[in-house]
XYZ file of N, CA, C and O in Angstrom:
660
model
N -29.704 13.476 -22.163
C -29.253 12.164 -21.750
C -28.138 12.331 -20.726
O -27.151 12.985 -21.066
N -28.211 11.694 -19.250
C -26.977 11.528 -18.425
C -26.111 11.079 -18.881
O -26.391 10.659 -20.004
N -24.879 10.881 -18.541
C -23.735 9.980 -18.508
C -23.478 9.627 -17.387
O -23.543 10.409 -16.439
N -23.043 8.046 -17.237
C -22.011 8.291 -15.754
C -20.855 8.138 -15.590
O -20.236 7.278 -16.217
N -20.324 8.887 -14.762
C -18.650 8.137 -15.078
C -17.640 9.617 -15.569
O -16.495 9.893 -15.924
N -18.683 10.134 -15.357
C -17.814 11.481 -15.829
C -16.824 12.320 -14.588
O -16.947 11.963 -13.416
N -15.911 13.378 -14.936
C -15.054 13.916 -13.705
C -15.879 13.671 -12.386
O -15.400 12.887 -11.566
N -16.917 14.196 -12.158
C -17.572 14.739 -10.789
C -18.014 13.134 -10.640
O -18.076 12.924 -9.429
N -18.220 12.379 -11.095
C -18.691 10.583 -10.428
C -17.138 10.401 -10.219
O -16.741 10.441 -9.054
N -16.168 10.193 -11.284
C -14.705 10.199 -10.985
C -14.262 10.595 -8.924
O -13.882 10.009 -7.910
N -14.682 12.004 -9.423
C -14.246 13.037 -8.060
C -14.464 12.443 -6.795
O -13.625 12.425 -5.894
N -16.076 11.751 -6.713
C -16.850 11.140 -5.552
C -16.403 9.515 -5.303
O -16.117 9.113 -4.175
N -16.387 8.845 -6.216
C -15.135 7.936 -6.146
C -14.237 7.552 -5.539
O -13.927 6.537 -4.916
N -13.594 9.022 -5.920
C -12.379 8.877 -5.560
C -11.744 9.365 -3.972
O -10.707 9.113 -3.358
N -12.911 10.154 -3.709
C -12.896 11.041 -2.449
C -13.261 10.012 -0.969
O -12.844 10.049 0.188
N -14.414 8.973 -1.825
C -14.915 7.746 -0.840
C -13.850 6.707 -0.693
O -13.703 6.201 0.419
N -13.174 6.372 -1.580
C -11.968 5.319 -1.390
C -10.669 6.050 -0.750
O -9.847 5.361 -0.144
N -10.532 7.112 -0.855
C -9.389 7.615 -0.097
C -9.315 7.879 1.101
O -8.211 8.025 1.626
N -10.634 8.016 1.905
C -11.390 8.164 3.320
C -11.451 6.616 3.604
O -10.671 6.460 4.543
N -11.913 5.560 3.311
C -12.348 4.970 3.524
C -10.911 4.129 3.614
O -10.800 3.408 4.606
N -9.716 4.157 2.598
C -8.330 3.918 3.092
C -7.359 4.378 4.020
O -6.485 3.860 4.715
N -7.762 5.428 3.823
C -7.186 6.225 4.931
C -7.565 6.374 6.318
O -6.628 6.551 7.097
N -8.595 6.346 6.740
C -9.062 6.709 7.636
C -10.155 5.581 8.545
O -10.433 5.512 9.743
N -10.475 4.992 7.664
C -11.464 3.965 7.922
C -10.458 2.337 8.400
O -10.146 2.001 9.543
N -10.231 1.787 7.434
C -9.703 0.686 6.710
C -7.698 0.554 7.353
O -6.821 -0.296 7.509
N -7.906 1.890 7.496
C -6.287 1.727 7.668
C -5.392 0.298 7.734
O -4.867 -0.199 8.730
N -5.391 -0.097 6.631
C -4.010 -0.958 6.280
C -3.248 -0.687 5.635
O -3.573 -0.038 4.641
N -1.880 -1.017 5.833
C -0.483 -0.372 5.391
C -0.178 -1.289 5.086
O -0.716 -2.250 5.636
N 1.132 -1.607 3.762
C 2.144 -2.930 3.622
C 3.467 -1.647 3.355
O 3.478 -0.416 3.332
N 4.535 -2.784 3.179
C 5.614 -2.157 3.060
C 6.090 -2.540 1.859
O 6.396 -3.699 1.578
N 6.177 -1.455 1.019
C 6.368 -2.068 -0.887
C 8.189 -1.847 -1.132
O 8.998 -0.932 -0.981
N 8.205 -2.909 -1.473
C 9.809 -2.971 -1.796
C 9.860 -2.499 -3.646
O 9.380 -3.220 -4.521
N 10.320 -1.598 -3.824
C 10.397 -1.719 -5.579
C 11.701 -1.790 -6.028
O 12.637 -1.063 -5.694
N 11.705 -3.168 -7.189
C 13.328 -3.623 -7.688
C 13.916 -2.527 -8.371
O 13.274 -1.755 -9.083
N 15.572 -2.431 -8.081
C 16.175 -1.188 -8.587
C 16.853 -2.543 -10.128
O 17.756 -3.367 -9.986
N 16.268 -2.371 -11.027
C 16.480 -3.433 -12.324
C 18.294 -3.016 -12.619
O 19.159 -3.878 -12.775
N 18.570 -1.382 -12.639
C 19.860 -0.936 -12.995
C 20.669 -1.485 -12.181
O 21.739 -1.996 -12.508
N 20.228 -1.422 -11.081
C 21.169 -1.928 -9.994
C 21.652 -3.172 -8.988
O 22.368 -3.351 -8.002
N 20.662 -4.009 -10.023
C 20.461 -5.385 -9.907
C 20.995 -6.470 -10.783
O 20.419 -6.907 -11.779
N 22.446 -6.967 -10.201
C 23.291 -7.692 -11.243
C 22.551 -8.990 -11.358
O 21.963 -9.500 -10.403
N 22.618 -9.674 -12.953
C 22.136 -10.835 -13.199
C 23.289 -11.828 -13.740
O 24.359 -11.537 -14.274
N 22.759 -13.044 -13.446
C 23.739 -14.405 -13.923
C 24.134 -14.313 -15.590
O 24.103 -13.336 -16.338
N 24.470 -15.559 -15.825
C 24.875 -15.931 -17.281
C 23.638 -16.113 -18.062
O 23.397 -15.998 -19.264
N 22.660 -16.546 -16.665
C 21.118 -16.842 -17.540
C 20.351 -16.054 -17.557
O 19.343 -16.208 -18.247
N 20.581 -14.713 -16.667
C 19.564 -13.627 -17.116
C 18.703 -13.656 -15.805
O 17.648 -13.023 -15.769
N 19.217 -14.509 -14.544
C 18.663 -14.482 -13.419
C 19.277 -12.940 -12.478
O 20.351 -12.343 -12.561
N 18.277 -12.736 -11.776
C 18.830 -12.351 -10.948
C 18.996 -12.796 -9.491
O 18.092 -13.511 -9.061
N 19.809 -12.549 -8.819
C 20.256 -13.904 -7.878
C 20.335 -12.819 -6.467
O 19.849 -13.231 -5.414
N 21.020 -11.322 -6.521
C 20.547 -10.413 -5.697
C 20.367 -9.277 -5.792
O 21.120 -8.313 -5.930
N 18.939 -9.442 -5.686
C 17.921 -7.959 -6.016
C 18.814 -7.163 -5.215
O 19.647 -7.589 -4.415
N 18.482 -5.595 -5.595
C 18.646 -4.457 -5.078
C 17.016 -3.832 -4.733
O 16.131 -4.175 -5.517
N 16.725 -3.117 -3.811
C 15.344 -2.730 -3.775
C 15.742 -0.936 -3.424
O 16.758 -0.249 -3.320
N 14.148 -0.738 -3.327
C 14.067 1.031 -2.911
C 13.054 0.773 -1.598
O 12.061 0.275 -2.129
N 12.915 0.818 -0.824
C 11.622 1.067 0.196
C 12.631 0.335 1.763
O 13.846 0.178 1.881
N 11.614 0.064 2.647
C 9.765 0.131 1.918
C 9.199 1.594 1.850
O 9.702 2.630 2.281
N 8.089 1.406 1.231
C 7.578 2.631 1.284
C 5.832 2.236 1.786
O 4.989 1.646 1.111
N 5.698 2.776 3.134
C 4.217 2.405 3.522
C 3.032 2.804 2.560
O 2.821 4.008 2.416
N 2.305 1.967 1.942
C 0.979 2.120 1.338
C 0.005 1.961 2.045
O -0.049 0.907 2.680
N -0.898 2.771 2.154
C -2.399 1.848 2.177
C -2.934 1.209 1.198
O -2.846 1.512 0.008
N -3.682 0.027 1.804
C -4.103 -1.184 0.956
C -5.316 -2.002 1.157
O -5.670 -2.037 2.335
N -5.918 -2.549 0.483
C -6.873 -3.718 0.540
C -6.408 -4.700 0.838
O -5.463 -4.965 0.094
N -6.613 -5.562 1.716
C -5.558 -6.792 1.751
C -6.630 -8.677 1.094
O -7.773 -8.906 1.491
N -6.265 -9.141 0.637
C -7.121 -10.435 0.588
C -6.050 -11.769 0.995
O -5.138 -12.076 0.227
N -6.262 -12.417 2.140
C -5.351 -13.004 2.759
C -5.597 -14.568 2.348
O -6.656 -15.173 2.517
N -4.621 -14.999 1.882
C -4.687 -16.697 1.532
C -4.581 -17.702 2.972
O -3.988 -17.455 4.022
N -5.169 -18.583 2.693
C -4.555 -19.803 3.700
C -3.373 -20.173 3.814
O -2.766 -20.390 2.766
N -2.705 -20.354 5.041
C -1.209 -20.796 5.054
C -1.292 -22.209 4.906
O -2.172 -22.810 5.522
N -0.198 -23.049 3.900
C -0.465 -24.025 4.019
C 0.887 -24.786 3.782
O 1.621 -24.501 2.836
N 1.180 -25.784 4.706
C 2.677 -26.268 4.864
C 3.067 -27.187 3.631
O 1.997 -27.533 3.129
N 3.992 -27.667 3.008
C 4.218 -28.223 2.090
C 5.780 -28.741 1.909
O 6.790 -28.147 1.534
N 5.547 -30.088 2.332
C 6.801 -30.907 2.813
C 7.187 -31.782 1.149
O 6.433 -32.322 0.340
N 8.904 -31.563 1.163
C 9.435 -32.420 0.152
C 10.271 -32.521 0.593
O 10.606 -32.248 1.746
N 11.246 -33.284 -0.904
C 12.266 -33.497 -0.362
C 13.515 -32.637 0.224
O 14.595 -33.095 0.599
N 13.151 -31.442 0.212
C 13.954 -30.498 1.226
C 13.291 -30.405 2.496
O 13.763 -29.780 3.446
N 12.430 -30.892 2.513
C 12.095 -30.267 4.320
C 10.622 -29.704 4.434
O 9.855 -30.043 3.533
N 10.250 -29.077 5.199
C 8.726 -28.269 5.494
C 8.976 -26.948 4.938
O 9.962 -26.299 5.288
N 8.051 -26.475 4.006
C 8.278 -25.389 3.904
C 6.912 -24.346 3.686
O 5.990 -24.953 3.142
N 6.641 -23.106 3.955
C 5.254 -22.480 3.772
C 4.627 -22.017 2.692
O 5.347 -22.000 1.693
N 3.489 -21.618 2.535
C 2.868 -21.546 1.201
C 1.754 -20.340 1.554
O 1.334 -20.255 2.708
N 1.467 -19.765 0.911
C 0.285 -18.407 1.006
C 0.577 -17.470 -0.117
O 1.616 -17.086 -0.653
N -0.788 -17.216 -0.305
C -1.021 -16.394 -1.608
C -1.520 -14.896 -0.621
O -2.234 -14.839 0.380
N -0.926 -13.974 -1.262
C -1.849 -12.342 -0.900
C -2.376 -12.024 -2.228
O -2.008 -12.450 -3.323
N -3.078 -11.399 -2.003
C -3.739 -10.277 -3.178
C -4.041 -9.080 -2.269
O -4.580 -9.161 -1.165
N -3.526 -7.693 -3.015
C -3.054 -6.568 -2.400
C -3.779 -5.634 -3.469
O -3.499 -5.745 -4.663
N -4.713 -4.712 -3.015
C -5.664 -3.924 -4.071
C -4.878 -2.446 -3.229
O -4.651 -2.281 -2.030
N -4.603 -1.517 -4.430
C -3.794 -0.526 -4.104
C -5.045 0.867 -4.929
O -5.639 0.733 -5.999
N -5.099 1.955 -4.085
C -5.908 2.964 -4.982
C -4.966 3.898 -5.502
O -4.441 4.828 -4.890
N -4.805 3.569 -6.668
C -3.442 4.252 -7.724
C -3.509 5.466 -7.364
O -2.346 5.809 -7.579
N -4.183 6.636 -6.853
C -3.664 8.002 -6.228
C -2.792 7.859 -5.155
O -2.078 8.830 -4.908
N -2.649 6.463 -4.181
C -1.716 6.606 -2.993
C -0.486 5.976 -3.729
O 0.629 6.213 -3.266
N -0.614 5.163 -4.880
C 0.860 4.555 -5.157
C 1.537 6.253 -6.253
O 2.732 6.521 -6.136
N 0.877 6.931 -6.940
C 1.598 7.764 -7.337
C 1.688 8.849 -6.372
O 2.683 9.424 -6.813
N 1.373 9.430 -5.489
C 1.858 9.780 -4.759
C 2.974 9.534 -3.359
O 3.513 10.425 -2.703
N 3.133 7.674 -3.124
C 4.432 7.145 -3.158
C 5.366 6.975 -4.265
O 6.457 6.461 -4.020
N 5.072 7.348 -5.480
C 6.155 7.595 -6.416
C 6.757 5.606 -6.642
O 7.856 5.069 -6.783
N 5.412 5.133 -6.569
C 5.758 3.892 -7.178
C 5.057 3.097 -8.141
O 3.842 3.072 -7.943
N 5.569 2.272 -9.380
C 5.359 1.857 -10.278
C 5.285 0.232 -9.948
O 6.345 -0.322 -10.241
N 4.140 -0.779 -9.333
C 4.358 -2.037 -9.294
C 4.928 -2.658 -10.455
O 4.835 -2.117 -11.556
N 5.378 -3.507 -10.327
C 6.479 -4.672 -11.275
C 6.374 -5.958 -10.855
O 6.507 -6.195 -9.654
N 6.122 -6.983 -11.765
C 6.680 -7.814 -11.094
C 7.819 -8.661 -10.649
O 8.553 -9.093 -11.537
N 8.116 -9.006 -9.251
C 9.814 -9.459 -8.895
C 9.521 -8.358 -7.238
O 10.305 -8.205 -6.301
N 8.551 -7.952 -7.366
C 8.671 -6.042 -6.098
C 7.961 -7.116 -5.330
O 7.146 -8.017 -5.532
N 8.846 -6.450 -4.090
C 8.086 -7.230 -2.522
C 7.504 -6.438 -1.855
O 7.796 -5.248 -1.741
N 6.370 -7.165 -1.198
C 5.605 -6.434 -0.038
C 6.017 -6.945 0.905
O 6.324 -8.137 0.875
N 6.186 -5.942 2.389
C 6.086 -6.624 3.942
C 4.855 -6.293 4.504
O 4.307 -5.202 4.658
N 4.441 -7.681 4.844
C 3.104 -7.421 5.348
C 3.479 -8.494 6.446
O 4.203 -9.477 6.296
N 2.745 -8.032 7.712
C 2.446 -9.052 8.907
C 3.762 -9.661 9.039
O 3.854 -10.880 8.895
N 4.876 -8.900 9.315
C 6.406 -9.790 9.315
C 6.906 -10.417 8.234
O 8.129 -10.550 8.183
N 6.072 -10.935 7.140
C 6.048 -12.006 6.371
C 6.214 -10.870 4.457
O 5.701 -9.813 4.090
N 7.186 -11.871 3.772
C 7.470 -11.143 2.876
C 7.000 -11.952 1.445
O 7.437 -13.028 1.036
N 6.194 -11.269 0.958
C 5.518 -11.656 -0.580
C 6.266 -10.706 -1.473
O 6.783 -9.618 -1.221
N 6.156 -11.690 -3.037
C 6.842 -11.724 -3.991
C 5.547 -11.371 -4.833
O 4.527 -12.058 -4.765
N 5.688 -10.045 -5.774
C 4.366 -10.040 -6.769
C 5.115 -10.613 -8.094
O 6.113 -10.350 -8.764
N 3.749 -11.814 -8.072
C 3.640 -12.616 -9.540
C 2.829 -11.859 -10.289
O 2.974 -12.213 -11.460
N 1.767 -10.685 -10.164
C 1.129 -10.251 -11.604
C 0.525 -9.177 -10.929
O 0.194 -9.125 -9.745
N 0.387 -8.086 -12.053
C -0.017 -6.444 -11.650
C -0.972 -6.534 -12.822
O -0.730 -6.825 -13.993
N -2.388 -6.142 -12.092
C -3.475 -6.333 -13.168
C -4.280 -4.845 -12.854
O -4.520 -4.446 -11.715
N -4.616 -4.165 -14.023
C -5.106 -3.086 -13.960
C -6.541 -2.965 -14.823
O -6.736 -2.296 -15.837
N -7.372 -3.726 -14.181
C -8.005 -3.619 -15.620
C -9.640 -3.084 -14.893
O -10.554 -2.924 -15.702
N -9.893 -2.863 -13.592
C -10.854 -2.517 -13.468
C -11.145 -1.118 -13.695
O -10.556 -0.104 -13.322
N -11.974 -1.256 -14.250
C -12.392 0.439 -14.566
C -13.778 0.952 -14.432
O -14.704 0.230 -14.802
N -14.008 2.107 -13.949
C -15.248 2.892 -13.423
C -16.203 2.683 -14.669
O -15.715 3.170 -15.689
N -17.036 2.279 -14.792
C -18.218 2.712 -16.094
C -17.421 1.920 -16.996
O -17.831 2.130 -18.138
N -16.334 0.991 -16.988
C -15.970 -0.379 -18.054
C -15.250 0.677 -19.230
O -14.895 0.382 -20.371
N -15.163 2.109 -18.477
C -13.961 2.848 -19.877
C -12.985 3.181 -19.188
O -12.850 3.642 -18.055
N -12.189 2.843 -20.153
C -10.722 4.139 -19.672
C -10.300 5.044 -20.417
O -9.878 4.944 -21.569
N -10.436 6.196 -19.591
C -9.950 7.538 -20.446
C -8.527 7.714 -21.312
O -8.101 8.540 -22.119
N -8.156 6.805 -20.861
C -6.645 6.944 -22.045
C -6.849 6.175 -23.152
O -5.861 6.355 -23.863
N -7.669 5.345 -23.730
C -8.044 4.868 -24.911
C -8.911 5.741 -25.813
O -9.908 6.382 -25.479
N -8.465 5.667 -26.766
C -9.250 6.753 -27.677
C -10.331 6.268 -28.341
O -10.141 5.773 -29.452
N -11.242 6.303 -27.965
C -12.650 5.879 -28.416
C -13.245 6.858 -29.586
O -13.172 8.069 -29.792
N -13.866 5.758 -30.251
C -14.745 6.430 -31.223
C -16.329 7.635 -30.833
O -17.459 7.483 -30.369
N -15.686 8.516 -31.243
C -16.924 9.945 -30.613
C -18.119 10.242 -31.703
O -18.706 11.322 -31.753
N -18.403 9.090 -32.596
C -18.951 9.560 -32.915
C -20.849 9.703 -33.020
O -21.594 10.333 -33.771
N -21.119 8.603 -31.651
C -22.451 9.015 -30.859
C -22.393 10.261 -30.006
O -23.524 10.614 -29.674
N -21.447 11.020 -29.558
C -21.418 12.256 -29.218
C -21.428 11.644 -27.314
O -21.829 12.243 -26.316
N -20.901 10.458 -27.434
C -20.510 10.022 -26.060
C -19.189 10.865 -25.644
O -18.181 11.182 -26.276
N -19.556 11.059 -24.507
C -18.027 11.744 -23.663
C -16.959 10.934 -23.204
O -17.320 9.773 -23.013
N -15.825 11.147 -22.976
C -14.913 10.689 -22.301
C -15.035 10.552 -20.996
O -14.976 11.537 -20.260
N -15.204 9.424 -20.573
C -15.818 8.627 -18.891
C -14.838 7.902 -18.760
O -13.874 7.669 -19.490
N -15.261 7.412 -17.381
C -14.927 6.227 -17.053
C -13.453 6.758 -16.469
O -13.086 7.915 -16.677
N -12.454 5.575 -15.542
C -11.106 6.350 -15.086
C -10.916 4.938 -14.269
O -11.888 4.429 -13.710
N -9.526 4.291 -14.224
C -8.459 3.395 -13.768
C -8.651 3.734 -12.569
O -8.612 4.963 -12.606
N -8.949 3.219 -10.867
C -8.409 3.703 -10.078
C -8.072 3.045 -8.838
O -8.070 3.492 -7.691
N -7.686 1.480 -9.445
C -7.021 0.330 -8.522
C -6.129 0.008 -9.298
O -6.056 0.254 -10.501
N -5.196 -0.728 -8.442
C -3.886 -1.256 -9.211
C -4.054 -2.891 -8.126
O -3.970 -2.627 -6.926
N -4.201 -3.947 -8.340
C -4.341 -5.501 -8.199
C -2.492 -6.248 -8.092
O -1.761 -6.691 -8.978
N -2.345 -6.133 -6.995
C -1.500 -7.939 -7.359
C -2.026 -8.737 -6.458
O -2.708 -8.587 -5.445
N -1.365 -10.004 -7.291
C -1.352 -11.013 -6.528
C -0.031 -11.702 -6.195
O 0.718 -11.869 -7.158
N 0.266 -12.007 -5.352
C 1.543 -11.945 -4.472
C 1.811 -13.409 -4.118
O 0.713 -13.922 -3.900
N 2.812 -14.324 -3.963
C 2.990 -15.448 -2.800
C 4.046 -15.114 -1.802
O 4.827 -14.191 -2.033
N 4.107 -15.766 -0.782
C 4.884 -16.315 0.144
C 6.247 -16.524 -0.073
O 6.576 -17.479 -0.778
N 7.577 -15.380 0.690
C 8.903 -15.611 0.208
C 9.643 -15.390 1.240
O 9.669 -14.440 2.022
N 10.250 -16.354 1.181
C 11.895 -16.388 2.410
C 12.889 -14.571 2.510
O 13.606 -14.295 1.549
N 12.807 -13.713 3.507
C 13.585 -12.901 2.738
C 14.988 -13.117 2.466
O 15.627 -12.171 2.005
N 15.566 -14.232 2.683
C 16.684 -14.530 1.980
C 16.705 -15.246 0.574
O 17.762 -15.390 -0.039
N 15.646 -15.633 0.151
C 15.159 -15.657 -1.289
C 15.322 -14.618 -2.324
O 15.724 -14.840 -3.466
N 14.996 -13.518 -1.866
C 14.840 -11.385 -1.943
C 16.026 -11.121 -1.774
O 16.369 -10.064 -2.305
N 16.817 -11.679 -1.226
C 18.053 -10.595 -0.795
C 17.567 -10.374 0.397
O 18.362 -10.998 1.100
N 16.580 -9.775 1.295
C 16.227 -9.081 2.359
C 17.167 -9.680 3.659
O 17.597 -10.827 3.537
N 17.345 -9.256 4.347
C 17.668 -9.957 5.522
C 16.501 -9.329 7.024
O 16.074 -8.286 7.519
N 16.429 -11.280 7.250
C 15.405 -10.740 8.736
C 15.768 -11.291 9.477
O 16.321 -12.391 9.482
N 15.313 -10.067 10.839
C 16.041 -10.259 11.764
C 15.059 -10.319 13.027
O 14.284 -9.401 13.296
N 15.170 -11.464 13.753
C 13.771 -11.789 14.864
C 14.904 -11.740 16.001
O 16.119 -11.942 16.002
N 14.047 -11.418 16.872
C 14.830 -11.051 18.196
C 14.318 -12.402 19.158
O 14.712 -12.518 20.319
C-alpha cells in the first residue's frame, strides 16, 4: 500500500514552493515583529507605543482587498483587508514568529495582523500530533504555510513614523 505525504512528497513540496517564491512569484513585505518586553502598556493593559524588530523582508503570497473610503464623524478615512500566505521555511529562517498586533509594509501602506492561522496541512496530517499507529499508518503529512489576515493602519497608529517626500 502507498502513502502520500510522506518526507520525499514533503521534500517536492517543498522544493516547488520555494522556487516558485523565490524565484518565480517574487513578492516581498516588510514584517515588523512586536518586542512585547519592550513595549510599555497603560492602566488598561493597552499598549499605546509598540516597540518593533524589522522589517525583515519575506517572501509572500499576497491576496489584496478593495480599498474602500469610510467617512464619519472624524473625517474620511481608509479601509483594506490583506491576507499574506507565508511558506514557514522562509519565516524560520527570518527568525520570525507571527503574532498578532505585528505589522507588515507592503506597497508603502502599513497592515496590522488580526489572526495567524495555521491549519493547512499536506495530506490533512500534521506530524506533531501524535496519532494513533495502530493501522500501521506512518507519520505524513507536514504544516508548510503560515496565513494572516491583516487590515489597513495609520503608521502613527503603530508607533511607525512615515515619511513621504
Amino acid at each position: 500500500m502507498a502513502y502520500f505525504g510522506r518526507s520525499r512528497d514533503i521534500n517536492m513540496f517543498s522544493n516547488i514552493n520555494n522556487e516558485l517564491l523565490g524565484q518565480v512569484i517574487e513578492q516581498k513585505v516588510g514584517y515588523y515583529q512586536v518586542v512585547l518586553d519592550e513595549t510599555p502598556s497603560n492602566i488598561y493593559g493597552e499598549n499605546t507605543n509598540k516597540r518593533f524588530i524589522g522589517p525583515v523582508l519575506i517572501n509572500c503570497l499576497l491576496e489584496r482587498g478593495a480599498t474602500e473610503s469610510l467617512n464619519d464623524d472624524f473625517g474620511v478615512d481608509t479601509s483594506r483587508t490583506l491576507v499574506v500566505r507565508f511558506f514557514r521555511p522562509h519565516l524560520i529562517t527570518a527568525n520570525v514568529v507571527p503574532n498578532i498586533g505585528d505589522v507588515i509594509l507592503w506597497n508603502e501602506d502599513y497592515f496590522e495582523v488580526d489572526n495567524v492561522n495555521e491549519n493547512q496541512l499536506i495530506v490533512g496530517k500534521d506530524p506533531s500530533y501524535a496519532y494513533n499507529d495502530e493501522n500501521g499508518v506512518p507519520d505524513t503529512g507536514s504544516s508548510l504555510s503560515i496565513i494572516l489576515t491583516c487590515h489597513y493602519t495609520r503608521p502613527e497608529r503603530v508607533g511607525l513614523k512615515e515619511e513621504r517626500i
